[in-house]
């Protein structure tokens, strides 16, 4: 029917929820929607507790209305584009259709629900909670480079393990493996209760054997069906990928490679995610680059200004006021990051110039301290603080910029 009714958001709480990112102009979406609809109706007829919400990427209200007629579930209003975009960023939606599945407490089960539905159109394994690493590895035959055996129980006895998804044919993998092996040997010499498991993405046994000979840890050999299960359950999208896991199966970090690569002294294991401090230098590290690409960022560039120390003091005073107020109750995806550019560091200056180029902004005149407010995920939104760089002025303008991004 065409009658529209309001849905109370509270009615969607305390049960699994699917967020369906889709659009009427998208052929794969038009093919998938009837399949999802059939499953939805079947599970609802069996009194299954769950719901679906359509989040539209249609180009007009008319297209949205026409496409939504085909769906038996509610939709986020077409006008709520910013809320849809915010959810898309939160759940890393990059293609259509995408089906994000949340558990009854709102925690992510998977953002690959479409694949789960296509593989299980009867919904026998609904809501497709991924197996733990130990469930996937149960009964696996592991091996070491010297052909000695290694059991899953040996891995389970460690405080942590790291899953290393890698392949002989991958140049970044070949470059990273010697560095990882060096850190591994240092960890072992310290008596750290850990192990790495090479999850081979090679197709040919010869390439696997040659590459594996460089590694001091055990492996899951090519051809084992558990490899694809691990790829899917861990959400691996590219290699090299390094994922650290506790003995109880809890994931520590799905992006542990960058931390491990900076751990020459073997002091940072189990390579948990790195949290940025209140004020961080604009260095080209993975956490900073991630912040630039995903968060609202406020960047001070002293840029050779004669009032350098005053600008830094006023900026830091503003951060003390803003940081907790803006971030205290925010999701990690909604936080404001505060960064400074060291004009004596070529790497900092180079990254700052790249950022300005990406958003189409000219480099400020040398000798002028500036504060740049930016939100790359929101159509490259940016604005320089105008007027004097005083604590109160920075606080006022950053607050207004953040409010605008949230609207």
mmCIF file of C-alpha atoms in Angstrom:
data_model
loop_
_atom_site.group_PDB
_atom_site.id
_atom_site.type_symbol
_atom_site.label_atom_id
_atom_site.label_comp_id
_atom_site.label_asym_id
_atom_site.label_seq_id
_atom_site.Cartn_x
_atom_site.Cartn_y
_atom_site.Cartn_z
ATOM 1 C CA UNK A 1 0.000 0.000 0.000
ATOM 2 C CA UNK A 2 0.968 3.671 -0.110
ATOM 3 C CA UNK A 3 -0.265 4.734 3.318
ATOM 4 C CA UNK A 4 2.567 6.072 5.459
ATOM 5 C CA UNK A 5 2.687 5.442 9.189
ATOM 6 C CA UNK A 6 5.144 6.602 11.814
ATOM 7 C CA UNK A 7 7.199 3.909 13.544
ATOM 8 C CA UNK A 8 8.250 4.414 17.157
ATOM 9 C CA UNK A 9 12.012 3.894 17.356
ATOM 10 C CA UNK A 10 11.490 2.300 20.784
ATOM 11 C CA UNK A 11 9.674 -0.570 19.038
ATOM 12 C CA UNK A 12 12.942 -1.453 17.284
ATOM 13 C CA UNK A 13 14.929 -1.771 20.501
ATOM 14 C CA UNK A 14 15.872 -4.951 22.388
ATOM 15 C CA UNK A 15 15.806 -7.183 19.312
ATOM 16 C CA UNK A 16 18.106 -7.842 16.353
ATOM 17 C CA UNK A 17 17.965 -5.105 13.726
ATOM 18 C CA UNK A 18 19.018 -5.050 10.080
ATOM 19 C CA UNK A 19 19.973 -1.743 8.480
ATOM 20 C CA UNK A 20 19.379 -2.041 4.742
ATOM 21 C CA UNK A 21 21.422 0.476 2.733
ATOM 22 C CA UNK A 22 19.942 0.389 -0.757
ATOM 23 C CA UNK A 23 18.615 2.448 -3.668
ATOM 24 C CA UNK A 24 16.077 1.986 -6.431
ATOM 25 C CA UNK A 25 18.557 2.977 -9.154
ATOM 26 C CA UNK A 26 20.957 0.188 -8.115
ATOM 27 C CA UNK A 27 20.417 -3.072 -10.103
ATOM 28 C CA UNK A 28 22.000 -5.375 -7.471
ATOM 29 C CA UNK A 29 19.709 -3.751 -4.892
ATOM 30 C CA UNK A 30 16.605 -4.418 -7.014
ATOM 31 C CA UNK A 31 17.704 -8.052 -7.307
ATOM 32 C CA UNK A 32 18.383 -8.466 -3.587
ATOM 33 C CA UNK A 33 15.323 -6.702 -2.161
ATOM 34 C CA UNK A 34 12.814 -9.451 -3.151
ATOM 35 C CA UNK A 35 15.106 -12.087 -1.608
ATOM 36 C CA UNK A 36 15.355 -10.161 1.650
ATOM 37 C CA UNK A 37 11.619 -9.453 1.580
ATOM 38 C CA UNK A 38 10.809 -13.161 1.212
ATOM 39 C CA UNK A 39 13.066 -14.013 4.158
ATOM 40 C CA UNK A 40 11.598 -11.170 6.229
ATOM 41 C CA UNK A 41 8.030 -12.360 5.686
ATOM 42 C CA UNK A 42 8.936 -15.957 6.437
ATOM 43 C CA UNK A 43 10.685 -15.114 9.711
ATOM 44 C CA UNK A 44 7.912 -12.728 10.767
ATOM 45 C CA UNK A 45 5.318 -15.451 10.095
ATOM 46 C CA UNK A 46 7.327 -17.659 12.440
ATOM 47 C CA UNK A 47 7.176 -14.880 15.096
ATOM 48 C CA UNK A 48 10.912 -14.163 14.929
ATOM 49 C CA UNK A 49 11.880 -11.094 16.965
ATOM 50 C CA UNK A 50 13.768 -8.737 14.646
ATOM 51 C CA UNK A 51 13.206 -5.879 12.226
ATOM 52 C CA UNK A 52 14.643 -4.223 9.129
ATOM 53 C CA UNK A 53 15.027 -0.501 8.406
ATOM 54 C CA UNK A 54 15.626 0.810 4.884
ATOM 55 C CA UNK A 55 18.235 3.579 4.591
ATOM 56 C CA UNK A 56 17.904 5.113 1.162
ATOM 57 C CA UNK A 57 20.493 6.400 -1.266
ATOM 58 C CA UNK A 58 17.813 7.317 -3.791
ATOM 59 C CA UNK A 59 18.143 10.591 -5.653
ATOM 60 C CA UNK A 60 14.685 12.011 -4.977
ATOM 61 C CA UNK A 61 11.705 11.666 -2.688
ATOM 62 C CA UNK A 62 9.712 10.229 -5.605
ATOM 63 C CA UNK A 63 12.312 7.513 -6.284
ATOM 64 C CA UNK A 64 12.433 6.729 -2.565
ATOM 65 C CA UNK A 65 8.637 6.434 -2.295
ATOM 66 C CA UNK A 66 8.389 4.210 -5.364
ATOM 67 C CA UNK A 67 11.148 1.854 -4.212
ATOM 68 C CA UNK A 68 9.953 1.704 -0.600
ATOM 69 C CA UNK A 69 6.552 0.394 -1.794
ATOM 70 C CA UNK A 70 8.289 -2.902 -2.554
ATOM 71 C CA UNK A 71 9.426 -3.328 1.052
ATOM 72 C CA UNK A 72 7.424 -4.672 4.009
ATOM 73 C CA UNK A 73 9.614 -2.921 6.588
ATOM 74 C CA UNK A 74 9.964 0.701 7.770
ATOM 75 C CA UNK A 75 12.437 3.246 6.418
ATOM 76 C CA UNK A 76 14.407 6.186 7.719
ATOM 77 C CA UNK A 77 12.761 9.291 6.272
ATOM 78 C CA UNK A 78 14.276 10.338 2.943
ATOM 79 C CA UNK A 79 14.902 13.829 4.360
ATOM 80 C CA UNK A 80 17.125 12.370 7.107
ATOM 81 C CA UNK A 81 20.137 12.226 4.814
ATOM 82 C CA UNK A 82 22.712 13.240 7.394
ATOM 83 C CA UNK A 83 21.571 10.531 9.811
ATOM 84 C CA UNK A 84 21.843 7.986 6.994
ATOM 85 C CA UNK A 85 25.323 9.217 6.050
ATOM 86 C CA UNK A 86 26.399 9.104 9.687
ATOM 87 C CA UNK A 87 25.259 5.488 10.026
ATOM 88 C CA UNK A 88 26.959 4.605 6.741
ATOM 89 C CA UNK A 89 30.253 5.979 8.084
ATOM 90 C CA UNK A 90 29.800 4.244 11.433
ATOM 91 C CA UNK A 91 29.318 0.849 9.816
ATOM 92 C CA UNK A 92 31.801 1.415 6.967
ATOM 93 C CA UNK A 93 29.262 1.097 4.177
ATOM 94 C CA UNK A 94 31.066 1.504 0.855
ATOM 95 C CA UNK A 95 28.819 -0.335 -1.633
ATOM 96 C CA UNK A 96 25.146 -0.919 -2.298
ATOM 97 C CA UNK A 97 23.328 -2.953 -1.263
ATOM 98 C CA UNK A 98 24.756 -3.391 2.225
ATOM 99 C CA UNK A 99 22.891 -5.139 5.030
ATOM 100 C CA UNK A 100 24.213 -4.337 8.511
ATOM 101 C CA UNK A 101 23.028 -6.677 11.266
ATOM 102 C CA UNK A 102 22.974 -5.566 14.907
ATOM 103 C CA UNK A 103 22.221 -7.700 17.956
ATOM 104 C CA UNK A 104 19.485 -6.886 20.476
ATOM 105 C CA UNK A 105 21.866 -4.562 22.345
ATOM 106 C CA UNK A 106 22.788 -2.602 19.211
ATOM 107 C CA UNK A 107 26.224 -4.211 18.820
ATOM 108 C CA UNK A 108 27.460 -5.025 15.345
ATOM 109 C CA UNK A 109 27.140 -8.661 14.307
ATOM 110 C CA UNK A 110 28.214 -8.118 10.708
ATOM 111 C CA UNK A 111 28.126 -5.534 7.928
ATOM 112 C CA UNK A 112 28.081 -8.373 5.406
ATOM 113 C CA UNK A 113 24.476 -9.395 5.968
ATOM 114 C CA UNK A 114 23.783 -9.498 2.248
ATOM 115 C CA UNK A 115 26.299 -12.297 1.787
ATOM 116 C CA UNK A 116 24.844 -14.131 4.800
ATOM 117 C CA UNK A 117 21.316 -13.924 3.371
ATOM 118 C CA UNK A 118 22.435 -15.085 -0.077
ATOM 119 C CA UNK A 119 24.162 -18.110 1.435
ATOM 120 C CA UNK A 120 21.266 -18.914 3.786
ATOM 121 C CA UNK A 121 18.038 -17.735 2.129
ATOM 122 C CA UNK A 122 15.962 -19.871 4.478
ATOM 123 C CA UNK A 123 17.451 -18.049 7.470
ATOM 124 C CA UNK A 124 18.401 -21.257 9.283
ATOM 125 C CA UNK A 125 21.415 -19.576 10.925
ATOM 126 C CA UNK A 126 19.713 -16.192 11.519
ATOM 127 C CA UNK A 127 21.002 -13.744 12.800
ATOM 128 C CA UNK A 128 24.280 -15.119 11.435
ATOM 129 C CA UNK A 129 26.490 -14.480 14.441
ATOM 130 C CA UNK A 130 30.057 -15.144 13.240
ATOM 131 C CA UNK A 131 31.806 -18.128 14.743
ATOM 132 C CA UNK A 132 34.613 -17.425 17.174
ATOM 133 C CA UNK A 133 38.153 -18.116 16.069
ATOM 134 C CA UNK A 134 38.177 -21.304 18.166
ATOM 135 C CA UNK A 135 34.919 -22.563 16.663
ATOM 136 C CA UNK A 136 36.365 -22.076 13.173
ATOM 137 C CA UNK A 137 39.713 -23.673 14.026
ATOM 138 C CA UNK A 138 38.227 -26.705 15.801
ATOM 139 C CA UNK A 139 39.883 -29.822 14.407
ATOM 140 C CA UNK A 140 42.297 -27.874 12.206
ATOM 141 C CA UNK A 141 45.611 -29.436 11.216
ATOM 142 C CA UNK A 142 48.325 -26.844 11.705
ATOM 143 C CA UNK A 143 51.937 -27.101 10.647
ATOM 144 C CA UNK A 144 55.298 -25.423 11.126
ATOM 145 C CA UNK A 145 57.913 -24.694 8.485
ATOM 146 C CA UNK A 146 59.994 -27.678 9.653
ATOM 147 C CA UNK A 147 56.887 -29.905 9.193
ATOM 148 C CA UNK A 148 56.486 -30.435 12.920
ATOM 149 C CA UNK A 149 52.903 -30.490 14.115
ATOM 150 C CA UNK A 150 51.161 -27.735 16.041
ATOM 151 C CA UNK A 151 47.772 -28.195 17.672
ATOM 152 C CA UNK A 152 44.912 -25.778 18.186
ATOM 153 C CA UNK A 153 45.155 -26.572 21.908
ATOM 154 C CA UNK A 154 48.700 -25.168 21.893
ATOM 155 C CA UNK A 155 47.324 -21.891 20.530
ATOM 156 C CA UNK A 156 44.467 -21.853 23.050
ATOM 157 C CA UNK A 157 46.989 -22.162 25.882
ATOM 158 C CA UNK A 158 48.480 -18.762 24.986
ATOM 159 C CA UNK A 159 47.207 -15.503 26.486
ATOM 160 C CA UNK A 160 46.899 -14.044 22.980
ATOM 161 C CA UNK A 161 47.236 -15.139 19.394
ATOM 162 C CA UNK A 162 47.545 -13.105 16.212
ATOM 163 C CA UNK A 163 45.988 -14.201 12.920
ATOM 164 C CA UNK A 164 48.220 -13.168 10.025
ATOM 165 C CA UNK A 165 46.366 -13.105 6.685
ATOM 166 C CA UNK A 166 49.060 -12.894 4.056
ATOM 167 C CA UNK A 167 50.281 -14.332 0.745
ATOM 168 C CA UNK A 168 53.439 -14.906 -1.293
ATOM 169 C CA UNK A 169 52.071 -12.905 -4.252
ATOM 170 C CA UNK A 170 51.379 -9.764 -2.165
ATOM 171 C CA UNK A 171 54.322 -7.256 -2.178
ATOM 172 C CA UNK A 172 53.192 -5.395 0.993
ATOM 173 C CA UNK A 173 52.978 -8.780 2.747
ATOM 174 C CA UNK A 174 56.486 -9.733 1.677
ATOM 175 C CA UNK A 175 57.778 -6.406 2.975
ATOM 176 C CA UNK A 176 55.971 -6.699 6.328
ATOM 177 C CA UNK A 177 56.710 -10.353 7.146
ATOM 178 C CA UNK A 178 60.433 -9.906 8.014
ATOM 179 C CA UNK A 179 59.574 -7.002 10.333
ATOM 180 C CA UNK A 180 56.834 -9.043 12.008
ATOM 181 C CA UNK A 181 59.213 -12.014 12.387
ATOM 182 C CA UNK A 182 61.774 -9.776 14.090
ATOM 183 C CA UNK A 183 59.214 -8.514 16.626
ATOM 184 C CA UNK A 184 57.909 -12.074 17.108
ATOM 185 C CA UNK A 185 61.370 -13.376 18.035
ATOM 186 C CA UNK A 186 61.824 -10.537 20.531
ATOM 187 C CA UNK A 187 58.447 -11.340 22.117
ATOM 188 C CA UNK A 188 59.367 -14.997 22.378
ATOM 189 C CA UNK A 189 62.753 -14.152 23.941
ATOM 190 C CA UNK A 190 60.865 -12.139 26.569
ATOM 191 C CA UNK A 191 58.683 -15.153 27.365
ATOM 192 C CA UNK A 192 55.494 -13.486 26.150
ATOM 193 C CA UNK A 193 52.564 -15.931 26.121
ATOM 194 C CA UNK A 194 51.611 -15.501 22.470
ATOM 195 C CA UNK A 195 51.590 -17.149 19.078
ATOM 196 C CA UNK A 196 51.002 -16.048 15.490
ATOM 197 C CA UNK A 197 49.041 -18.184 13.031
ATOM 198 C CA UNK A 198 49.712 -17.637 9.324
ATOM 199 C CA UNK A 199 46.406 -17.858 7.460
ATOM 200 C CA UNK A 200 47.649 -18.417 3.936
ATOM 201 C CA UNK A 201 45.874 -16.727 1.054
ATOM 202 C CA UNK A 202 48.142 -18.475 -1.461
ATOM 203 C CA UNK A 203 46.610 -20.752 -4.082
ATOM 204 C CA UNK A 204 49.701 -22.756 -5.078
ATOM 205 C CA UNK A 205 51.394 -25.102 -2.610
ATOM 206 C CA UNK A 206 54.840 -24.233 -4.010
ATOM 207 C CA UNK A 207 54.380 -20.492 -3.375
ATOM 208 C CA UNK A 208 53.024 -21.202 0.094
ATOM 209 C CA UNK A 209 55.989 -23.420 0.969
ATOM 210 C CA UNK A 210 58.546 -20.880 -0.241
ATOM 211 C CA UNK A 211 56.893 -18.024 1.658
ATOM 212 C CA UNK A 212 56.212 -20.086 4.785
ATOM 213 C CA UNK A 213 59.899 -21.017 5.033
ATOM 214 C CA UNK A 214 60.543 -17.397 6.108
ATOM 215 C CA UNK A 215 58.151 -17.662 9.064
ATOM 216 C CA UNK A 216 58.887 -18.876 12.622
ATOM 217 C CA UNK A 217 55.206 -19.472 13.478
ATOM 218 C CA UNK A 218 52.622 -22.154 12.525
ATOM 219 C CA UNK A 219 50.229 -21.972 9.578
ATOM 220 C CA UNK A 220 46.882 -23.036 8.232
ATOM 221 C CA UNK A 221 47.748 -24.476 4.834
ATOM 222 C CA UNK A 222 46.130 -23.453 1.512
ATOM 223 C CA UNK A 223 43.036 -25.425 0.601
ATOM 224 C CA UNK A 224 41.665 -25.611 4.144
ATOM 225 C CA UNK A 225 38.019 -24.476 4.113
ATOM 226 C CA UNK A 226 38.584 -22.796 7.479
ATOM 227 C CA UNK A 227 40.585 -20.079 5.724
ATOM 228 C CA UNK A 228 37.504 -18.660 3.995
ATOM 229 C CA UNK A 229 35.513 -19.041 7.214
ATOM 230 C CA UNK A 230 38.117 -16.971 9.068
ATOM 231 C CA UNK A 231 38.136 -14.349 6.307
ATOM 232 C CA UNK A 232 34.356 -13.998 6.590
ATOM 233 C CA UNK A 233 34.024 -14.230 10.372
ATOM 234 C CA UNK A 234 36.844 -11.718 10.931
ATOM 235 C CA UNK A 235 35.723 -9.338 8.181
ATOM 236 C CA UNK A 236 39.064 -9.418 6.351
ATOM 237 C CA UNK A 237 38.920 -7.165 3.287
ATOM 238 C CA UNK A 238 42.549 -7.048 2.178
ATOM 239 C CA UNK A 239 46.037 -8.277 2.989
ATOM 240 C CA UNK A 240 48.263 -8.076 4.864
ATOM 241 C CA UNK A 241 45.862 -8.147 7.811
ATOM 242 C CA UNK A 242 46.902 -8.883 11.388
ATOM 243 C CA UNK A 243 44.205 -9.528 13.999
ATOM 244 C CA UNK A 244 44.997 -10.046 17.687
ATOM 245 C CA UNK A 245 42.713 -12.234 19.796
ATOM 246 C CA UNK A 246 42.532 -13.056 23.516
ATOM 247 C CA UNK A 247 42.540 -16.642 24.759
ATOM 248 C CA UNK A 248 38.770 -16.476 25.274
ATOM 249 C CA UNK A 249 38.245 -15.526 21.613
ATOM 250 C CA UNK A 250 37.651 -11.820 22.230
ATOM 251 C CA UNK A 251 39.118 -9.681 19.462
ATOM 252 C CA UNK A 252 41.708 -7.145 20.651
ATOM 253 C CA UNK A 253 42.389 -5.347 17.372
ATOM 254 C CA UNK A 254 41.341 -6.116 13.795
ATOM 255 C CA UNK A 255 43.900 -3.594 12.525
ATOM 256 C CA UNK A 256 46.910 -4.682 14.561
ATOM 257 C CA UNK A 257 49.369 -4.497 11.643
ATOM 258 C CA UNK A 258 49.994 -0.762 11.964
ATOM 259 C CA UNK A 259 50.651 -1.038 15.705
ATOM 260 C CA UNK A 260 52.898 -4.076 15.257
ATOM 261 C CA UNK A 261 54.825 -2.301 12.511
ATOM 262 C CA UNK A 262 55.662 0.500 14.978
ATOM 263 C CA UNK A 263 56.662 -1.972 17.718
ATOM 264 C CA UNK A 264 60.355 -2.462 16.941
ATOM 265 C CA UNK A 265 61.117 -2.999 20.628
ATOM 266 C CA UNK A 266 58.309 -5.553 21.102
ATOM 267 C CA UNK A 267 56.808 -3.443 23.889
ATOM 268 C CA UNK A 268 53.263 -2.899 22.607
ATOM 269 C CA UNK A 269 51.870 -6.443 22.325
ATOM 270 C CA UNK A 270 48.965 -7.412 22.024
ATOM 271 C CA UNK A 271 48.929 -4.429 19.689
ATOM 272 C CA UNK A 272 45.665 -2.927 20.915
ATOM 273 C CA UNK A 273 44.224 0.085 19.056
ATOM 274 C CA UNK A 274 46.188 3.263 19.724
ATOM 275 C CA UNK A 275 44.174 6.077 21.287
ATOM 276 C CA UNK A 276 45.058 9.608 20.281
ATOM 277 C CA UNK A 277 45.892 12.042 23.079
ATOM 278 C CA UNK A 278 43.851 15.203 23.600
ATOM 279 C CA UNK A 279 46.222 17.091 21.315
ATOM 280 C CA UNK A 280 48.198 15.092 18.790
ATOM 281 C CA UNK A 281 50.814 16.078 16.257
ATOM 282 C CA UNK A 282 49.780 15.817 12.611
ATOM 283 C CA UNK A 283 52.101 12.880 11.938
ATOM 284 C CA UNK A 284 51.490 10.377 9.124
ATOM 285 C CA UNK A 285 50.706 7.479 11.496
ATOM 286 C CA UNK A 286 47.740 5.183 10.903
ATOM 287 C CA UNK A 287 45.654 6.523 13.848
ATOM 288 C CA UNK A 288 46.112 10.139 12.674
ATOM 289 C CA UNK A 289 45.335 9.334 9.031
ATOM 290 C CA UNK A 290 42.263 7.404 10.196
ATOM 291 C CA UNK A 291 41.137 10.425 12.232
ATOM 292 C CA UNK A 292 41.590 12.766 9.263
ATOM 293 C CA UNK A 293 39.509 10.516 7.034
ATOM 294 C CA UNK A 294 36.737 9.735 9.523
ATOM 295 C CA UNK A 295 36.389 12.410 12.201
ATOM 296 C CA UNK A 296 35.812 16.097 12.709
ATOM 297 C CA UNK A 297 39.355 17.461 13.067
ATOM 298 C CA UNK A 298 40.583 20.800 14.374
ATOM 299 C CA UNK A 299 44.129 21.547 13.232
ATOM 300 C CA UNK A 300 46.444 24.278 14.505
ATOM 301 C CA UNK A 301 49.231 25.311 12.138
ATOM 302 C CA UNK A 302 51.641 27.871 13.598
ATOM 303 C CA UNK A 303 53.172 28.213 10.117
ATOM 304 C CA UNK A 304 56.195 30.267 11.170
ATOM 305 C CA UNK A 305 54.041 32.831 12.979
ATOM 306 C CA UNK A 306 55.846 35.297 15.283
ATOM 307 C CA UNK A 307 53.146 34.712 17.924
ATOM 308 C CA UNK A 308 53.765 30.937 17.817
ATOM 309 C CA UNK A 309 53.812 30.331 21.588
ATOM 310 C CA UNK A 310 50.692 32.444 22.172
ATOM 311 C CA UNK A 311 48.773 30.586 19.448
ATOM 312 C CA UNK A 312 49.748 27.239 20.970
ATOM 313 C CA UNK A 313 48.737 28.339 24.484
ATOM 314 C CA UNK A 314 45.351 29.650 23.331
ATOM 315 C CA UNK A 315 44.695 26.503 21.266
ATOM 316 C CA UNK A 316 45.560 24.212 24.171
ATOM 317 C CA UNK A 317 43.328 26.232 26.495
ATOM 318 C CA UNK A 318 40.471 25.888 23.990
ATOM 319 C CA UNK A 319 41.048 22.118 23.782
ATOM 320 C CA UNK A 320 40.794 21.841 27.574
ATOM 321 C CA UNK A 321 37.357 23.440 27.323
ATOM 322 C CA UNK A 322 36.190 21.533 24.233
ATOM 323 C CA UNK A 323 37.596 18.024 24.427
ATOM 324 C CA UNK A 324 35.532 16.537 27.238
ATOM 325 C CA UNK A 325 32.423 18.586 26.451
ATOM 326 C CA UNK A 326 32.277 17.481 22.814
ATOM 327 C CA UNK A 327 33.559 13.933 23.255
ATOM 328 C CA UNK A 328 32.353 12.762 26.669
ATOM 329 C CA UNK A 329 29.181 11.055 25.485
ATOM 330 C CA UNK A 330 30.113 10.594 21.842
ATOM 331 C CA UNK A 331 30.545 7.352 19.946
ATOM 332 C CA UNK A 332 34.158 6.845 18.811
ATOM 333 C CA UNK A 333 32.994 7.702 15.288
ATOM 334 C CA UNK A 334 31.664 11.102 16.385
ATOM 335 C CA UNK A 335 34.635 12.452 18.276
ATOM 336 C CA UNK A 336 36.449 15.691 17.566
ATOM 337 C CA UNK A 337 40.204 15.312 17.140
ATOM 338 C CA UNK A 338 42.645 18.122 17.934
ATOM 339 C CA UNK A 339 45.892 18.189 15.981
ATOM 340 C CA UNK A 340 48.903 20.483 15.649
ATOM 341 C CA UNK A 341 51.307 20.941 12.744
ATOM 342 C CA UNK A 342 54.976 21.250 13.674
ATOM 343 C CA UNK A 343 56.257 23.692 11.030
ATOM 344 C CA UNK A 344 59.802 22.408 11.648
ATOM 345 C CA UNK A 345 58.863 18.832 10.673
ATOM 346 C CA UNK A 346 58.743 18.127 6.927
ATOM 347 C CA UNK A 347 56.485 15.074 7.393
ATOM 348 C CA UNK A 348 53.926 17.140 9.326
ATOM 349 C CA UNK A 349 53.987 19.993 6.838
ATOM 350 C CA UNK A 350 53.777 17.587 3.899
ATOM 351 C CA UNK A 351 50.714 15.828 5.315
ATOM 352 C CA UNK A 352 49.039 19.162 6.089
ATOM 353 C CA UNK A 353 49.583 20.350 2.527
ATOM 354 C CA UNK A 354 48.090 17.079 1.228
ATOM 355 C CA UNK A 355 45.027 17.605 3.416
ATOM 356 C CA UNK A 356 44.578 21.165 2.164
ATOM 357 C CA UNK A 357 44.989 20.003 -1.427
ATOM 358 C CA UNK A 358 42.410 17.226 -0.934
ATOM 359 C CA UNK A 359 39.793 19.727 0.229
ATOM 360 C CA UNK A 360 40.722 22.311 -2.428
ATOM 361 C CA UNK A 361 42.105 24.895 -0.031
ATOM 362 C CA UNK A 362 45.132 27.079 -0.605
ATOM 363 C CA UNK A 363 48.069 26.935 1.796
ATOM 364 C CA UNK A 364 47.831 29.874 4.235
ATOM 365 C CA UNK A 365 50.442 32.609 3.935
ATOM 366 C CA UNK A 366 53.654 31.844 5.786
ATOM 367 C CA UNK A 367 53.784 33.688 9.086
ATOM 368 C CA UNK A 368 50.024 33.359 9.784
ATOM 369 C CA UNK A 369 48.933 30.929 12.494
ATOM 370 C CA UNK A 370 45.633 29.238 11.555
ATOM 371 C CA UNK A 371 43.086 26.848 13.006
ATOM 372 C CA UNK A 372 41.375 24.665 10.407
ATOM 373 C CA UNK A 373 38.094 22.882 11.184
ATOM 374 C CA UNK A 374 37.344 20.007 8.802
ATOM 375 C CA UNK A 375 35.109 16.987 8.307
ATOM 376 C CA UNK A 376 36.208 15.017 5.247
ATOM 377 C CA UNK A 377 33.396 12.412 5.435
ATOM 378 C CA UNK A 378 30.813 15.208 5.212
ATOM 379 C CA UNK A 379 31.542 16.316 1.637
ATOM 380 C CA UNK A 380 34.954 17.699 2.632
ATOM 381 C CA UNK A 381 33.440 20.355 4.885
ATOM 382 C CA UNK A 382 36.024 22.817 6.142
ATOM 383 C CA UNK A 383 36.305 26.275 7.652
ATOM 384 C CA UNK A 384 39.146 28.318 9.111
ATOM 385 C CA UNK A 385 38.625 30.021 12.456
ATOM 386 C CA UNK A 386 38.202 33.718 11.670
ATOM 387 C CA UNK A 387 39.374 36.630 13.800
ATOM 388 C CA UNK A 388 41.892 36.347 16.600
ATOM 389 C CA UNK A 389 43.096 32.936 17.720
ATOM 390 C CA UNK A 390 41.963 33.364 21.297
ATOM 391 C CA UNK A 391 40.671 30.590 23.526
ATOM 392 C CA UNK A 392 37.123 31.971 23.572
ATOM 393 C CA UNK A 393 36.977 32.551 19.826
ATOM 394 C CA UNK A 394 38.270 29.066 19.031
ATOM 395 C CA UNK A 395 35.805 27.494 21.476
ATOM 396 C CA UNK A 396 32.885 29.430 19.982
ATOM 397 C CA UNK A 397 33.660 28.649 16.359
ATOM 398 C CA UNK A 398 34.578 24.976 16.878
ATOM 399 C CA UNK A 399 31.355 24.466 18.842
ATOM 400 C CA UNK A 400 29.347 26.026 16.026
ATOM 401 C CA UNK A 401 31.154 23.951 13.380
ATOM 402 C CA UNK A 402 30.532 20.694 15.276
ATOM 403 C CA UNK A 403 26.858 21.575 15.734
ATOM 404 C CA UNK A 404 26.563 22.179 11.991
ATOM 405 C CA UNK A 405 28.130 18.764 11.258
ATOM 406 C CA UNK A 406 25.653 17.043 13.589
ATOM 407 C CA UNK A 407 22.576 18.617 12.037
#
